Amino acid sequence: MESSKLLIALFVVQVFFPCHMSIQAAPENSDLFREYIGAEFNNVKFTDVPIDSNVEFHFILSFAIDCDSTSCSSPTNGKFNVFWDSDNLSPSQVSSIKSTHSNVKVALSLGGDSVGDSYAYFDPSSVDSWVSNALSSLIDIMQEYHLDGIDIDYEHFNADPDTFAECIGKLVKTLKNNGVISFASIAPFDDDDVQSHYKALWQSYGDLIDYVNFQFYAAFLIN
């Protein structure tokens, strides 16, 4: 997955948008490190990453995308496929890293920037059909990979903010209510269109969001 932007920093913060007034319970361990892994297909394994036993550590598999397995030019309306490096980040490897390190949890991230030359658009046919397809496909993936949580990282949209909020909010609510996931996060960045979609989600379903991964990008390359 290619991106024209260079990710230079990722701060995991638990914050509240000004428009949302509810208070979330503090986590048992406020020391948290999160690592996105698998998008670059550079053979990185869980065991290649140093893990501090004194912090809660989240690996986030990047990405699950609702488009066909070869190109995002054909969105699939919530029918998600695995687009991370599943050869090196397999279900057995997820089980192994979690059994070796009791402080490790593993999540998957939805969306991302692109597959090849095609952007990964959030492009639902309707709220109900997207949520139904997403639940069916994601529960299968999460159970196969023994996952704990979900991260929302859509960056491109063919739907208005309210539709995005309803689709993602209903998805997260159902997954939590059925014990499929124990946490959910969102990953906005400094872009007006992106922030309008995530703010709509926060306004309606902010009580379901446990973490905000605010991403910082720069449009330059480091030699």
mmCIF file of C-alpha atoms in Angstrom:
data_model
loop_
_atom_site.group_PDB
_atom_site.id
_atom_site.type_symbol
_atom_site.label_atom_id
_atom_site.label_comp_id
_atom_site.label_asym_id
_atom_site.label_seq_id
_atom_site.Cartn_x
_atom_site.Cartn_y
_atom_site.Cartn_z
ATOM 1 C CA MET A 1 0.000 0.000 0.000
ATOM 2 C CA GLU A 2 1.538 3.229 -1.140
ATOM 3 C CA SER A 3 1.051 6.664 0.358
ATOM 4 C CA SER A 4 2.297 10.003 -0.946
ATOM 5 C CA LYS A 5 2.504 11.211 2.607
ATOM 6 C CA LEU A 6 5.240 10.197 4.998
ATOM 7 C CA LEU A 7 4.093 9.223 8.449
ATOM 8 C CA ILE A 8 6.559 10.922 10.772
ATOM 9 C CA ALA A 9 4.856 10.524 14.111
ATOM 10 C CA LEU A 10 1.923 8.775 15.695
ATOM 11 C CA PHE A 11 0.754 9.802 19.110
ATOM 12 C CA VAL A 12 -1.772 7.609 20.888
ATOM 13 C CA VAL A 13 -3.960 9.943 22.874
ATOM 14 C CA GLN A 14 -7.194 9.614 24.739
ATOM 15 C CA VAL A 15 -8.918 12.909 24.084
ATOM 16 C CA PHE A 16 -12.408 14.316 23.762
ATOM 17 C CA PHE A 17 -13.575 16.447 20.870
ATOM 18 C CA PRO A 18 -15.062 19.692 22.236
ATOM 19 C CA CYS A 19 -18.515 18.727 20.957
ATOM 20 C CA HIS A 20 -18.666 15.569 23.065
ATOM 21 C CA MET A 21 -19.150 15.911 26.791
ATOM 22 C CA SER A 22 -19.290 12.344 28.104
ATOM 23 C CA ILE A 23 -16.421 10.989 30.171
ATOM 24 C CA GLN A 24 -14.748 7.685 29.468
ATOM 25 C CA ALA A 25 -13.309 5.456 32.170
ATOM 26 C CA ALA A 26 -9.535 5.518 32.421
ATOM 27 C CA PRO A 27 -7.775 2.336 31.283
ATOM 28 C CA GLU A 28 -6.268 0.052 33.905
ATOM 29 C CA ASN A 29 -2.834 0.753 32.447
ATOM 30 C CA SER A 30 -2.424 4.246 31.016
ATOM 31 C CA ASP A 31 0.976 3.362 29.512
ATOM 32 C CA LEU A 32 0.138 2.242 25.990
ATOM 33 C CA PHE A 33 2.154 1.671 22.822
ATOM 34 C CA ARG A 34 0.524 0.916 19.469
ATOM 35 C CA GLU A 35 2.258 -0.346 16.328
ATOM 36 C CA TYR A 36 0.700 -0.515 12.852
ATOM 37 C CA ILE A 37 2.159 -3.546 11.112
ATOM 38 C CA GLY A 38 1.855 -5.451 7.849
ATOM 39 C CA ALA A 39 1.014 -2.805 5.251
ATOM 40 C CA GLU A 40 4.428 -2.525 3.631
ATOM 41 C CA PHE A 41 5.008 -6.261 2.990
ATOM 42 C CA ASN A 42 8.638 -5.962 4.109
ATOM 43 C CA ASN A 43 8.638 -9.297 5.976
ATOM 44 C CA VAL A 44 8.342 -7.756 9.441
ATOM 45 C CA LYS A 45 7.105 -10.239 12.039
ATOM 46 C CA PHE A 46 5.667 -9.628 15.506
ATOM 47 C CA THR A 47 8.868 -11.033 16.997
ATOM 48 C CA ASP A 48 10.948 -8.367 15.206
ATOM 49 C CA VAL A 49 9.369 -5.646 17.352
ATOM 50 C CA PRO A 50 10.751 -5.081 20.880
ATOM 51 C CA ILE A 51 7.959 -5.329 23.456
ATOM 52 C CA ASP A 52 8.171 -3.577 26.819
ATOM 53 C CA SER A 53 6.481 -5.788 29.400
ATOM 54 C CA ASN A 54 5.618 -2.725 31.515
ATOM 55 C CA VAL A 55 3.193 -1.197 29.009
ATOM 56 C CA GLU A 56 0.045 -2.347 27.265
ATOM 57 C CA PHE A 57 1.113 -3.125 23.706
ATOM 58 C CA HIS A 58 -1.240 -3.136 20.709
ATOM 59 C CA PHE A 59 -0.275 -4.480 17.307
ATOM 60 C CA ILE A 60 -2.646 -3.151 14.613
ATOM 61 C CA LEU A 61 -2.797 -5.266 11.457
ATOM 62 C CA SER A 62 -2.937 -2.979 8.415
ATOM 63 C CA PHE A 63 -5.293 -3.254 6.667
ATOM 64 C CA ALA A 64 -8.649 -4.953 6.175
ATOM 65 C CA ILE A 65 -10.384 -3.286 3.221
ATOM 66 C CA ASP A 66 -13.805 -3.717 1.673
ATOM 67 C CA CYS A 67 -12.682 -4.109 -1.913
ATOM 68 C CA ASP A 68 -11.717 -7.107 -4.010
ATOM 69 C CA SER A 69 -8.470 -8.918 -3.335
ATOM 70 C CA THR A 70 -6.500 -7.328 -6.177
ATOM 71 C CA SER A 71 -7.660 -3.733 -6.539
ATOM 72 C CA CYS A 72 -9.671 -1.102 -4.708
ATOM 73 C CA SER A 73 -11.183 0.091 -7.978
ATOM 74 C CA SER A 74 -14.097 -2.229 -7.105
ATOM 75 C CA PRO A 75 -15.473 -1.535 -3.585
ATOM 76 C CA THR A 76 -17.393 -4.454 -2.048
ATOM 77 C CA ASN A 77 -19.833 -2.613 0.265
ATOM 78 C CA GLY A 78 -18.544 -3.861 3.601
ATOM 79 C CA LYS A 79 -17.244 -7.275 2.499
ATOM 80 C CA PHE A 80 -13.746 -7.056 3.935
ATOM 81 C CA ASN A 81 -10.621 -8.843 2.757
ATOM 82 C CA VAL A 82 -7.206 -9.105 4.404
ATOM 83 C CA PHE A 83 -4.615 -6.801 2.823
ATOM 84 C CA TRP A 84 -1.809 -7.117 5.391
ATOM 85 C CA ASP A 85 1.212 -9.404 5.092
ATOM 86 C CA SER A 86 -0.608 -12.559 6.147
ATOM 87 C CA ASP A 87 2.384 -14.788 5.348
ATOM 88 C CA ASN A 88 4.370 -13.187 8.165
ATOM 89 C CA LEU A 89 1.409 -12.127 10.325
ATOM 90 C CA SER A 90 -0.735 -15.256 10.314
ATOM 91 C CA PRO A 91 -3.358 -16.484 12.797
ATOM 92 C CA SER A 92 -0.831 -18.836 14.406
ATOM 93 C CA GLN A 93 1.657 -15.988 14.783
ATOM 94 C CA VAL A 94 -1.005 -13.831 16.438
ATOM 95 C CA SER A 95 -1.728 -16.619 18.928
ATOM 96 C CA SER A 96 1.977 -17.116 19.580
ATOM 97 C CA ILE A 97 2.820 -13.468 20.313
ATOM 98 C CA LYS A 98 -0.200 -13.140 22.611
ATOM 99 C CA SER A 99 0.661 -16.297 24.541
ATOM 100 C CA THR A 100 4.300 -15.204 24.884
ATOM 101 C CA HIS A 101 3.465 -11.661 26.034
ATOM 102 C CA SER A 102 0.446 -11.276 28.308
ATOM 103 C CA ASN A 103 0.449 -7.488 27.774
ATOM 104 C CA VAL A 104 0.000 -7.788 23.988
ATOM 105 C CA LYS A 105 -3.312 -7.345 22.188
ATOM 106 C CA VAL A 106 -3.848 -7.444 18.441
ATOM 107 C CA ALA A 107 -6.364 -5.446 16.405
ATOM 108 C CA LEU A 108 -7.093 -4.886 12.741
ATOM 109 C CA SER A 109 -7.399 -1.529 11.009
ATOM 110 C CA LEU A 110 -10.062 -0.740 8.424
ATOM 111 C CA GLY A 111 -9.388 1.326 5.328
ATOM 112 C CA GLY A 112 -5.966 2.862 4.987
ATOM 113 C CA ASP A 113 -4.871 4.990 2.065
ATOM 114 C CA SER A 114 -4.675 2.829 -1.042
ATOM 115 C CA VAL A 115 -4.018 -0.469 -2.768
ATOM 116 C CA GLY A 116 -1.642 0.000 -5.671
ATOM 117 C CA ASP A 117 -2.874 3.006 -7.636
ATOM 118 C CA SER A 118 -6.423 2.918 -6.242
ATOM 119 C CA TYR A 119 -7.574 4.750 -3.127
ATOM 120 C CA ALA A 120 -9.403 2.716 -0.487
ATOM 121 C CA TYR A 121 -12.718 4.581 -0.423
ATOM 122 C CA PHE A 122 -15.454 4.296 2.155
ATOM 123 C CA ASP A 123 -18.235 3.662 -0.347
ATOM 124 C CA PRO A 124 -21.376 2.030 1.128
ATOM 125 C CA SER A 125 -24.481 1.221 -0.904
ATOM 126 C CA SER A 126 -26.609 1.784 2.201
ATOM 127 C CA VAL A 127 -26.076 1.814 5.950
ATOM 128 C CA ASP A 128 -27.885 -1.455 6.607
ATOM 129 C CA SER A 129 -26.274 -3.439 3.783
ATOM 130 C CA TRP A 130 -22.780 -2.166 4.606
ATOM 131 C CA VAL A 131 -23.116 -2.961 8.312
ATOM 132 C CA SER A 132 -24.520 -6.426 7.601
ATOM 133 C CA ASN A 133 -21.697 -7.280 5.193
ATOM 134 C CA ALA A 134 -19.058 -5.786 7.487
ATOM 135 C CA LEU A 135 -20.224 -7.767 10.505
ATOM 136 C CA SER A 136 -20.256 -11.033 8.587
ATOM 137 C CA SER A 137 -16.833 -10.627 6.993
ATOM 138 C CA LEU A 138 -15.044 -9.025 9.946
ATOM 139 C CA ILE A 139 -16.280 -11.495 12.550
ATOM 140 C CA ASP A 140 -14.900 -14.299 10.382
ATOM 141 C CA ILE A 141 -11.512 -12.563 10.111
ATOM 142 C CA MET A 142 -11.380 -11.643 13.800
ATOM 143 C CA GLN A 143 -12.197 -15.132 14.972
ATOM 144 C CA GLU A 144 -9.686 -16.678 12.566
ATOM 145 C CA TYR A 145 -6.921 -14.307 13.715
ATOM 146 C CA HIS A 146 -7.865 -14.245 17.440
ATOM 147 C CA LEU A 147 -8.147 -10.444 17.444
ATOM 148 C CA ASP A 148 -9.048 -8.125 20.314
ATOM 149 C CA GLY A 149 -9.994 -4.817 18.760
ATOM 150 C CA ILE A 150 -10.670 -2.668 15.734
ATOM 151 C CA ASP A 151 -9.144 0.552 14.412
ATOM 152 C CA ILE A 152 -10.868 2.851 11.913
ATOM 153 C CA ASP A 153 -8.433 4.407 9.434
ATOM 154 C CA TYR A 154 -10.504 5.354 6.390
ATOM 155 C CA GLU A 155 -8.915 8.330 4.631
ATOM 156 C CA HIS A 156 -11.081 8.685 1.491
ATOM 157 C CA PHE A 157 -14.854 8.950 1.334
ATOM 158 C CA ASN A 158 -17.656 8.526 -1.190
ATOM 159 C CA ALA A 159 -20.265 9.064 1.515
ATOM 160 C CA ASP A 160 -21.278 11.976 3.723
ATOM 161 C CA PRO A 161 -20.159 12.235 7.373
ATOM 162 C CA ASP A 162 -23.509 11.139 8.818
ATOM 163 C CA THR A 163 -23.523 7.946 6.737
ATOM 164 C CA PHE A 164 -19.948 7.217 7.809
ATOM 165 C CA ALA A 165 -20.905 7.781 11.445
ATOM 166 C CA GLU A 166 -23.903 5.458 11.278
ATOM 167 C CA CYS A 167 -22.069 2.662 9.458
ATOM 168 C CA ILE A 168 -18.996 2.679 11.682
ATOM 169 C CA GLY A 169 -20.914 3.400 14.874
ATOM 170 C CA LYS A 170 -23.372 0.543 14.363
ATOM 171 C CA LEU A 171 -20.518 -1.794 13.415
ATOM 172 C CA VAL A 172 -18.482 -1.006 16.533
ATOM 173 C CA LYS A 173 -21.530 -1.107 18.805
ATOM 174 C CA THR A 174 -22.586 -4.539 17.572
ATOM 175 C CA LEU A 175 -19.057 -5.954 17.787
ATOM 176 C CA LYS A 176 -18.722 -4.701 21.366
ATOM 177 C CA ASN A 177 -22.186 -5.805 22.454
ATOM 178 C CA ASN A 178 -21.490 -9.317 21.183
ATOM 179 C CA GLY A 179 -18.074 -9.547 22.839
ATOM 180 C CA VAL A 180 -16.183 -9.747 19.546
ATOM 181 C CA ILE A 181 -13.909 -6.801 20.426
ATOM 182 C CA SER A 182 -12.809 -5.246 23.702
ATOM 183 C CA PHE A 183 -11.642 -1.888 22.313
ATOM 184 C CA ALA A 184 -12.026 0.416 19.321
ATOM 185 C CA SER A 185 -9.942 3.308 18.040
ATOM 186 C CA ILE A 186 -10.092 5.918 15.293
ATOM 187 C CA ALA A 187 -7.185 7.364 13.310
ATOM 188 C CA PRO A 188 -7.957 10.831 11.913
ATOM 189 C CA PHE A 189 -5.421 13.384 10.728
ATOM 190 C CA ASP A 190 -5.290 17.071 9.840
ATOM 191 C CA ASP A 191 -7.543 17.169 6.781
ATOM 192 C CA ASP A 192 -10.902 18.959 6.674
ATOM 193 C CA ASP A 193 -12.804 16.165 4.929
ATOM 194 C CA VAL A 194 -11.286 13.471 7.131
ATOM 195 C CA GLN A 195 -11.997 15.390 10.313
ATOM 196 C CA SER A 196 -15.599 16.146 9.337
ATOM 197 C CA HIS A 197 -16.283 12.409 9.006
ATOM 198 C CA TYR A 198 -14.579 11.427 12.256
ATOM 199 C CA LYS A 199 -16.175 14.291 14.191
ATOM 200 C CA ALA A 200 -19.604 13.102 13.057
ATOM 201 C CA LEU A 201 -18.721 9.623 14.293
ATOM 202 C CA TRP A 202 -17.490 11.022 17.606
ATOM 203 C CA GLN A 203 -20.608 13.131 18.119
ATOM 204 C CA SER A 204 -22.921 10.149 17.699
ATOM 205 C CA TYR A 205 -20.832 7.250 19.000
ATOM 206 C CA GLY A 206 -17.952 8.765 20.967
ATOM 207 C CA ASP A 207 -18.773 6.660 24.017
ATOM 208 C CA LEU A 208 -17.738 3.559 22.032
ATOM 209 C CA ILE A 209 -14.303 4.910 21.052
ATOM 210 C CA ASP A 210 -11.520 3.966 23.459
ATOM 211 C CA TYR A 211 -8.513 5.529 21.726
ATOM 212 C CA VAL A 212 -7.775 8.284 19.221
ATOM 213 C CA ASN A 213 -4.619 7.759 17.164
ATOM 214 C CA PHE A 214 -4.075 11.256 15.754
ATOM 215 C CA GLN A 215 -1.692 10.891 12.831
ATOM 216 C CA PHE A 216 0.868 13.486 11.788
ATOM 217 C CA TYR A 217 1.985 13.525 8.160
ATOM 218 C CA ALA A 218 4.526 15.513 6.178
ATOM 219 C CA ALA A 219 4.675 15.937 2.427
ATOM 220 C CA PHE A 220 8.427 15.489 2.155
ATOM 221 C CA LEU A 221 10.812 12.579 1.997
ATOM 222 C CA ILE A 222 13.730 11.845 4.280
ATOM 223 C CA ASN A 223 16.879 10.678 2.522
#
